[in-house]
Coordinates of C-alpha atoms and ligand atoms in Angstrom, one line a residue:
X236 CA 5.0 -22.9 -2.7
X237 CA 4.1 -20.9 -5.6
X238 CA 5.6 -20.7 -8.8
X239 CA 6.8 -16.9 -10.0
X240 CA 8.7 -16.1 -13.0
X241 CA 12.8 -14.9 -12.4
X242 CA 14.6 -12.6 -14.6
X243 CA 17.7 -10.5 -14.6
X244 CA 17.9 -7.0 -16.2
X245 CA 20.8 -5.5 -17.5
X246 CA 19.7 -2.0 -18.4
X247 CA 17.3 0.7 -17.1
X248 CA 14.9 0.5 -20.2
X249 CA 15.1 -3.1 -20.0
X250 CA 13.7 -3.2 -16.2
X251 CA 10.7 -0.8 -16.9
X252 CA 9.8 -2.6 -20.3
X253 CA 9.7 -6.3 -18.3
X254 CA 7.9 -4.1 -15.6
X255 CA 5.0 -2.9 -17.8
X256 CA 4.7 -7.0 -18.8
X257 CA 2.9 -8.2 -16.2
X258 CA 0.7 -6.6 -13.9
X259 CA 2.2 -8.9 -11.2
X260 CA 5.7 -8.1 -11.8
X261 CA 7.6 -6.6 -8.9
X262 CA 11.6 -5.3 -9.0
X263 CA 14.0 -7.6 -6.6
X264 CA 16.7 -5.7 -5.6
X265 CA 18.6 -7.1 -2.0
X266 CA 15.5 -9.1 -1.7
X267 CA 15.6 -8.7 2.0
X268 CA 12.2 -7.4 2.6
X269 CA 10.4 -8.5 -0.5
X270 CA 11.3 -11.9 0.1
X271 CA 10.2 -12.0 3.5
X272 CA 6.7 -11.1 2.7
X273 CA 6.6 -13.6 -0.4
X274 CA 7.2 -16.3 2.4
X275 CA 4.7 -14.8 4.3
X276 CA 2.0 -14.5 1.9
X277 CA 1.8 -10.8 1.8
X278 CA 3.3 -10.2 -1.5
X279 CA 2.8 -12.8 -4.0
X280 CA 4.4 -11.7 -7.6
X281 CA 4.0 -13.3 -10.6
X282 CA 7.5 -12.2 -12.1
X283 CA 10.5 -11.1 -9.7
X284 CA 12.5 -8.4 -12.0
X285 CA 16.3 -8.8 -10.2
X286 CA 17.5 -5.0 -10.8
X287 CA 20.8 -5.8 -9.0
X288 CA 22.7 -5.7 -12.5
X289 CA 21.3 -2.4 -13.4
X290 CA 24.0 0.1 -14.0
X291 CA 23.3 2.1 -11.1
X292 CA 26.1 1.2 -8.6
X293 CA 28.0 4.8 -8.7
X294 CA 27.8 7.3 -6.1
X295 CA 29.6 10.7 -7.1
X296 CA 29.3 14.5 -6.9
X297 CA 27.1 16.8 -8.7
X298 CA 28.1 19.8 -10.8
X299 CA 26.4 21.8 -7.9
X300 CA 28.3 20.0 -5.6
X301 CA 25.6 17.5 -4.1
X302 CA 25.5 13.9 -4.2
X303 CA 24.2 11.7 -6.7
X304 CA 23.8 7.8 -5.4
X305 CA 22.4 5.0 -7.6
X306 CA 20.1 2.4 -6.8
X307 CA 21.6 -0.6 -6.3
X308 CA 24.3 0.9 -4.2
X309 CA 24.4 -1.4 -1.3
X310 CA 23.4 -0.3 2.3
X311 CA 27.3 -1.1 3.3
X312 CA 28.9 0.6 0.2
X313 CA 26.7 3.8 1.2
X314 CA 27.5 4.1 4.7
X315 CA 31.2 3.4 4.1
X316 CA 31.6 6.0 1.1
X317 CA 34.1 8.4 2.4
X318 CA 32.1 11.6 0.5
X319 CA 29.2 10.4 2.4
X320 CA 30.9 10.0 5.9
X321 CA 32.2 13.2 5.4
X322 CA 29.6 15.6 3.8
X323 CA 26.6 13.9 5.6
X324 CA 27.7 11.8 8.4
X325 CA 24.4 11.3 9.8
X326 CA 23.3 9.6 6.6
X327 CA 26.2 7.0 7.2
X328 CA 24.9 6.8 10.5
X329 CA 21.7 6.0 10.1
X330 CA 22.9 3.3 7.6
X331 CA 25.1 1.8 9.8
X332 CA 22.2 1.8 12.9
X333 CA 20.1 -0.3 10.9
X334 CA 19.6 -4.4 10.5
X335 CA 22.8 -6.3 10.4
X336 CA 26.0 -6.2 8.3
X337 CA 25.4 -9.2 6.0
X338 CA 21.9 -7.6 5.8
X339 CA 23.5 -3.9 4.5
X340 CA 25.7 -6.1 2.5
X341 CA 22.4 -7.3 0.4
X342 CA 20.3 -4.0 0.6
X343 CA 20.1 -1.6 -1.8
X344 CA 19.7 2.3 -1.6
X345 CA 15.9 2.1 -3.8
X346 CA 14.7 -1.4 -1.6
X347 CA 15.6 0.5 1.6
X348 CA 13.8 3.4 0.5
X349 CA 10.4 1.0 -0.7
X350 CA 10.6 -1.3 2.2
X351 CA 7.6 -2.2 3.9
X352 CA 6.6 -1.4 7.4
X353 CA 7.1 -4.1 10.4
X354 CA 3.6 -3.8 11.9
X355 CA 3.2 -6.9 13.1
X356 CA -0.4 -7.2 11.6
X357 CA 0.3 -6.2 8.1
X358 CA 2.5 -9.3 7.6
X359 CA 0.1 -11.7 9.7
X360 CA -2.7 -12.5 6.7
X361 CA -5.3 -14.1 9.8
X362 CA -5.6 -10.1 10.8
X363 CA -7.2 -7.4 9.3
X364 CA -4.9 -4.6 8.0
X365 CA -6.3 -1.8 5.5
X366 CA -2.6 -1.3 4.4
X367 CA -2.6 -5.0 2.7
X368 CA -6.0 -5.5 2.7
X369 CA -8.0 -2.0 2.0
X370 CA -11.1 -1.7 3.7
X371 CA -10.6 -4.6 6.5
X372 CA -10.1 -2.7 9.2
X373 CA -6.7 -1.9 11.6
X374 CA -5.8 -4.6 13.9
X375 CA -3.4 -2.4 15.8
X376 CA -5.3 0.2 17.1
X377 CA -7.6 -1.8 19.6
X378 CA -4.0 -4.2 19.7
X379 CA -0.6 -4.3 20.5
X380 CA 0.3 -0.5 19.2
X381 CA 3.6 0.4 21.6
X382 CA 5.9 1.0 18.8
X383 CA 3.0 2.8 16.3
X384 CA 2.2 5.7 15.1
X385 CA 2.0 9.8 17.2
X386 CA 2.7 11.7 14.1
X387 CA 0.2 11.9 10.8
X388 CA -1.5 8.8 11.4
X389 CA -5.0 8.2 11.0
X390 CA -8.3 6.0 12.1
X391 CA -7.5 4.2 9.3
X392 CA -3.5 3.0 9.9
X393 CA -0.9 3.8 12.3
X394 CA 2.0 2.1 11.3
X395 CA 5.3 3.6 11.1
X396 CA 8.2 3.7 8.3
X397 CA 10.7 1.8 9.5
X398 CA 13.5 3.0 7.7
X399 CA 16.4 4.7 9.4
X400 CA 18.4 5.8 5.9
X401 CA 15.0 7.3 5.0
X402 CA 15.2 9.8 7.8
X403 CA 18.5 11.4 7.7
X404 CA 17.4 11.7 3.7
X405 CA 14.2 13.6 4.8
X406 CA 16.6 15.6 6.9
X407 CA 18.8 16.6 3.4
X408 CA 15.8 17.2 1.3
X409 CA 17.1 14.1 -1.2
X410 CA 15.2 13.8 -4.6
X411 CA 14.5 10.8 -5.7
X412 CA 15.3 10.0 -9.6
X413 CA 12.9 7.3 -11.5
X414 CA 12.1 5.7 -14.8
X415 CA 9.1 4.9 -16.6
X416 CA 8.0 4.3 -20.2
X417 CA 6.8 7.5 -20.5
X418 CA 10.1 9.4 -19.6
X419 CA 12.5 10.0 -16.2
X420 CA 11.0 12.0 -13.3
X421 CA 11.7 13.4 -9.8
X422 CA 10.2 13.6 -6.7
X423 CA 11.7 15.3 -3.3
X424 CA 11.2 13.1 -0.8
X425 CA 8.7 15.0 1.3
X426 CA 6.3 14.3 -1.7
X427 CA 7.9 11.1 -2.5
X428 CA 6.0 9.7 0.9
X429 CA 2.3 10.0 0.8
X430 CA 0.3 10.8 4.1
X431 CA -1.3 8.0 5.0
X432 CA -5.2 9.2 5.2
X433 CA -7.5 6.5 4.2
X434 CA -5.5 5.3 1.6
X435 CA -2.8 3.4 3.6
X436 CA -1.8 1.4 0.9
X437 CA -0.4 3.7 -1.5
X438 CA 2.5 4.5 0.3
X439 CA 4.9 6.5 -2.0
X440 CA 3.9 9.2 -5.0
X441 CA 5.7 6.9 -7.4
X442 CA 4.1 5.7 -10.9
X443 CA 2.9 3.0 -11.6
X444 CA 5.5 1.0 -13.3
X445 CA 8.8 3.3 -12.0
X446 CA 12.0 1.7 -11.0
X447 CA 13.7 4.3 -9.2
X448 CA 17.4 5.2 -10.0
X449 CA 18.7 7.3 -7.7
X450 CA 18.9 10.0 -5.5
X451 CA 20.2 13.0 -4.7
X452 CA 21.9 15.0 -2.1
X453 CA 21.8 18.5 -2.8
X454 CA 24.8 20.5 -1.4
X455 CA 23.8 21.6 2.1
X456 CA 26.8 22.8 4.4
X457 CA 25.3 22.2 7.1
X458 CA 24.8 18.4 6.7
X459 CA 28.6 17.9 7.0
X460 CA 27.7 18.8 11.1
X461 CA 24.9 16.4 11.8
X462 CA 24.1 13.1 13.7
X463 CA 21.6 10.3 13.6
X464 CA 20.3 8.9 17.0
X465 CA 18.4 5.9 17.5
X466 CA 16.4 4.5 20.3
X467 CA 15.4 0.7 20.2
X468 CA 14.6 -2.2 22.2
X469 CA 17.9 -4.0 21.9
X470 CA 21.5 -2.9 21.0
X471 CA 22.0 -3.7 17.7
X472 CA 19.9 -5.5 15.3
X473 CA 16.4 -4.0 16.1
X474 CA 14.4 -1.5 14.4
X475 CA 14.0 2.5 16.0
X476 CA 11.2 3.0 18.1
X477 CA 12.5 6.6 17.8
X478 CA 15.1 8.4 15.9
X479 CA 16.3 11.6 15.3
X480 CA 18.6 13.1 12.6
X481 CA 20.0 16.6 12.6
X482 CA 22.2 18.8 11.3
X483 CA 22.7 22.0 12.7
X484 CA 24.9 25.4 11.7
X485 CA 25.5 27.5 14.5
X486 CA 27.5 30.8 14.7
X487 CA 28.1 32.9 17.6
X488 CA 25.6 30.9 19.9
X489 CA 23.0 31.5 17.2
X490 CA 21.5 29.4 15.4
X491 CA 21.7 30.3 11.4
X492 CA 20.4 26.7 9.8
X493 CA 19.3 23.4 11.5
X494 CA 17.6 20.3 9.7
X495 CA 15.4 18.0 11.8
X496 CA 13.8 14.6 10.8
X497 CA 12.1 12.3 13.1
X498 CA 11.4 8.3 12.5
X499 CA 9.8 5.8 13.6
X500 CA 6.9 8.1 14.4
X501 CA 4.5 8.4 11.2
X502 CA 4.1 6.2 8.2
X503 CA 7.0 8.5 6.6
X504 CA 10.1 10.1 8.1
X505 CA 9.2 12.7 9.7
X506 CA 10.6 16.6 8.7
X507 CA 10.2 18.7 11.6
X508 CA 9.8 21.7 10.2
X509 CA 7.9 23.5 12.9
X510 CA 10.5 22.8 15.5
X511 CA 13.0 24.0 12.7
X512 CA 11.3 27.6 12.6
X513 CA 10.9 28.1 16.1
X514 CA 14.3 27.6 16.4
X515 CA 16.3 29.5 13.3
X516 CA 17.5 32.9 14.3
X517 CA 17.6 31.9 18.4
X518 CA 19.9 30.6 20.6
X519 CA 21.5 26.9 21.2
X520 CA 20.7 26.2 23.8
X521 CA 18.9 23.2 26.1
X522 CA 16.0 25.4 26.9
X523 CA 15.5 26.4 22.9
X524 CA 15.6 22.9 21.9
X525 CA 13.4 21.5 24.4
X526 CA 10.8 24.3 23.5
X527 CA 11.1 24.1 19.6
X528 CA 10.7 19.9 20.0
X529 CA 7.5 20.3 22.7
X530 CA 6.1 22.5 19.5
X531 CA 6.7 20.0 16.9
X532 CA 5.3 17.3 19.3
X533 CA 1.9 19.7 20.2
X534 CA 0.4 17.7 16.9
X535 CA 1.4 14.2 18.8
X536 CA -2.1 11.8 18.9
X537 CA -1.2 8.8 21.3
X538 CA -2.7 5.5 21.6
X539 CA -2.9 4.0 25.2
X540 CA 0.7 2.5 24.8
X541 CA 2.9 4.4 23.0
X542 CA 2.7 8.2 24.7
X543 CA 6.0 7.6 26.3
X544 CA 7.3 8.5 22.8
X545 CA 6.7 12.3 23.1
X546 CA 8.8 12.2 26.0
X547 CA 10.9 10.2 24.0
X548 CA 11.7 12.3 21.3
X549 CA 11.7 15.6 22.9
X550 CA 14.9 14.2 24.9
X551 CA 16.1 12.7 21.9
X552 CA 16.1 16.3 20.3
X553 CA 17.3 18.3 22.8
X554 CA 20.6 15.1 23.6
X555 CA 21.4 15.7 19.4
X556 CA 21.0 19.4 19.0
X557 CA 23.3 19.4 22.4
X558 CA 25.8 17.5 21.0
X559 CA 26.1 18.9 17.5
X560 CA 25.8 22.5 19.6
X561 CA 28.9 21.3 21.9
X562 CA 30.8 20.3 18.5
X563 CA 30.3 23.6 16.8
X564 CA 31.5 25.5 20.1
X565 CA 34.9 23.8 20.1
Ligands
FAD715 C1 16.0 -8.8 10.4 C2 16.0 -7.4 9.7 C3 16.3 -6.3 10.4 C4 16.2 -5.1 9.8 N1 16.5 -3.9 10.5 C5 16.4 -2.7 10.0 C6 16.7 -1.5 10.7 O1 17.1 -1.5 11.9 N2 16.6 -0.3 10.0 C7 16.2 -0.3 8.7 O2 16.2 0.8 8.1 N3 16.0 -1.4 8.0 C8 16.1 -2.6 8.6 N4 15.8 -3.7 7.9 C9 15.2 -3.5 6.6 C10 16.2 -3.5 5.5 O3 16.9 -2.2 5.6 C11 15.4 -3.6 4.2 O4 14.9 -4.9 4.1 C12 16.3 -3.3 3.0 O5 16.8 -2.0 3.0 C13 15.5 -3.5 1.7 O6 16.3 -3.4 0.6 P1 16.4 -4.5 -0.5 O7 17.2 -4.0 -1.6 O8 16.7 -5.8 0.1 O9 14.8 -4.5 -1.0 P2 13.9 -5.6 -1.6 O10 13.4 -6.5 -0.5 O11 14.6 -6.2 -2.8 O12 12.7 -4.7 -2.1 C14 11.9 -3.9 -1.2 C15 10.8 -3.2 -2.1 O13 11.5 -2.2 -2.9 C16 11.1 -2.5 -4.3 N5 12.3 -2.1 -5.1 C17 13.6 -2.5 -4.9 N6 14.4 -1.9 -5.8 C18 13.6 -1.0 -6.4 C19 13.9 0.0 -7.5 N7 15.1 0.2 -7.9 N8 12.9 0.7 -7.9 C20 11.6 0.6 -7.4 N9 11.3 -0.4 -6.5 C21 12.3 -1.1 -6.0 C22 10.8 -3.9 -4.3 O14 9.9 -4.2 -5.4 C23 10.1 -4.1 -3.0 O15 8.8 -3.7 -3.1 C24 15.8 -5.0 8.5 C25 15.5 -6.1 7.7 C26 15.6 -7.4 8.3 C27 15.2 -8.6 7.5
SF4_716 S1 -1.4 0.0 11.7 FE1 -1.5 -0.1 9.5 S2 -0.2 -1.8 9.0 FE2 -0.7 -2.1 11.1 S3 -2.7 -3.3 11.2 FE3 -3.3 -1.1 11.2 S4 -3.6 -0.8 9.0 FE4 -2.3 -2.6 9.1

């Protein structure tokens, strides 16, 4: 057991201040994944900084019309907020697909986004891992790799984000809002996740010393037709080994806007743009889909056990894009 220090703050200023104390400070928020790797040796702060009192709880509409959402919303207030289930559905979806209620009930919107990944090596300190150890080499790669990396990854780390809310957010172009002592700032979230190259270990563009705030859904009216799809091992209570989340505007048979984020494929989720292009301006239809997915998936670099997710996600495109396609038809 080892001793860390425990406190509670109350306000935004507060958190960063206690944040910029101690170089082995680290913010608590659900505590469901940070907690887990204190047990398991992985993380080992000198200060948990509980961020669950923080006044960021609200989730409400911009002037624009997007959606701002704190924080420390909880996993299980975000999926149920009616504005959510309504303007972005797959975003409650994804919520909803991931860990277990009493687990939502603890998580909070900025843990989700900075949890870690479940690589089986990164939280087993007897193996090397350059993403908690830099420089020690990848156990995975020569090892057990089935549910790693095809997109983006590198000699250096293959391991996948595992969050599912992460994805549909790539999908809506969310910026994410923090704090430092030096002022607020913003980051959209296709900057907010670094790629991996040999730097595994910095994950995220975010400053040293940031709590992040909040994020935010611009208005996009196409997000109020989309769907999150996961593939996994079990039912319920298992992370993706593929997901997909979509939103897609279609007018006579043609398609006029479609979003596109992939997970549990690259150390980030996964923005499809390339399949986005090929398909803007041309038809809904199966073949379309299929084509515009085998062109996102040309960049695909498999390890012996986990090609059977190129297969994988090209159905998985062309069964979401169906269905929203079906929807806007009736
Ligand atoms: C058994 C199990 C199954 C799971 N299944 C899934 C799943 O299927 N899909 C899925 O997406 N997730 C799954 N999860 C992961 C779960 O979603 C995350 O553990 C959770 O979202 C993390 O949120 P938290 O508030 O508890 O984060 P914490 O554990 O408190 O923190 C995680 C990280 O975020 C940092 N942090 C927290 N708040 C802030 C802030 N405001 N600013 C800056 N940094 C901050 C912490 O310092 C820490 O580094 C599962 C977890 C478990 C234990
Ligand atoms: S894939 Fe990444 S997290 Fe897993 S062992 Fe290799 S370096 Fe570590």
């Amino acid at each position: 057991m080892r001793e860390f220090g425990y406190e509670r703050a109350h306000d935004v200023a507060g958190a960063v201040a206690l944040l910029g104390s101690d170089p082995g400070a680290r913010l608590l928020g659900g505590g469901t994944n940070l907690v887990d790797l204190m047990k398991a040796g992985v993380e080992r702060p000198t200060l948990l900084i509980d961020v669950q009192e923080l006044p960021l709880g609200d989730i409400g509409f911009t002037p624009d019309g997007g959606l701002r959402v704190g924080a420390t919303v909880s996993n299980s207030d975000l999926a149920a907020h009616p504005d959510v289930r309504r303007h972005y559905p797959a975003l409650a979806q994804a919520l909803l697909a991931g860990a277990s209620g009493q687990l939502r009930n603890m998580a909070t919107v900025g843990g989700n986004l900075l949890q870690r990944t479940r690589c089986g090596y990164f939280a087993d300190l007897s193996k090397p891992c350059n993403k908690r150890t830099p420089g020690s080499g990848c156990a995975a790669i020569a090892g057990e790799h089935r549910n790693h990396a095809i997109l983006g990854a590198s000699e250096h780390c293959v391991a996948t984000h595992p969050s599912d809310m992460a994805v549909a957010l790539a999908a809506f172009d969310a910026v994410i809002s923090y704090e430092t002592a030096e002022g607020p700032g913003d980051l959209p979230i296709h900057a907010f996740y670094l790629p991996v190259g040999d730097t595994p270990h910095i994950e995220t563009a975010l400053p040293a010393g940031a709590v992040v705030t909040g994020i935010t859904l611009p208005p996009a009216p196409a997000a109020a037709h989309s769907h999150y799809r996961k593939v996994r091992e079990r039912a319920s209570y298992a992370f993706a080994i593929g997901s997909v989340a979509a939103a897609l505007d279609v007018r006579d048979g043609v398609v006029r806007d479609v979003r596109l984020a992939f997970g549990a494929v690259a150390s980030r989720p996964w923005r499809a743009r390339t399949a986005e292009r090929a398909l803007t301006g041309g038809p809904a239809d199966a073949d379309a889909f299929a084509a515009a997915a085998g062109a996102e998936l040309a960049a695909a670099k498999t390890l012996p056990a986990n090609g059977y997710k190129v297969t994988l996600m090209r159905n998985l495109v062309v069964a979401v894009l169906t269905r929203l396609a079906e929807e806007a038809a009736r």
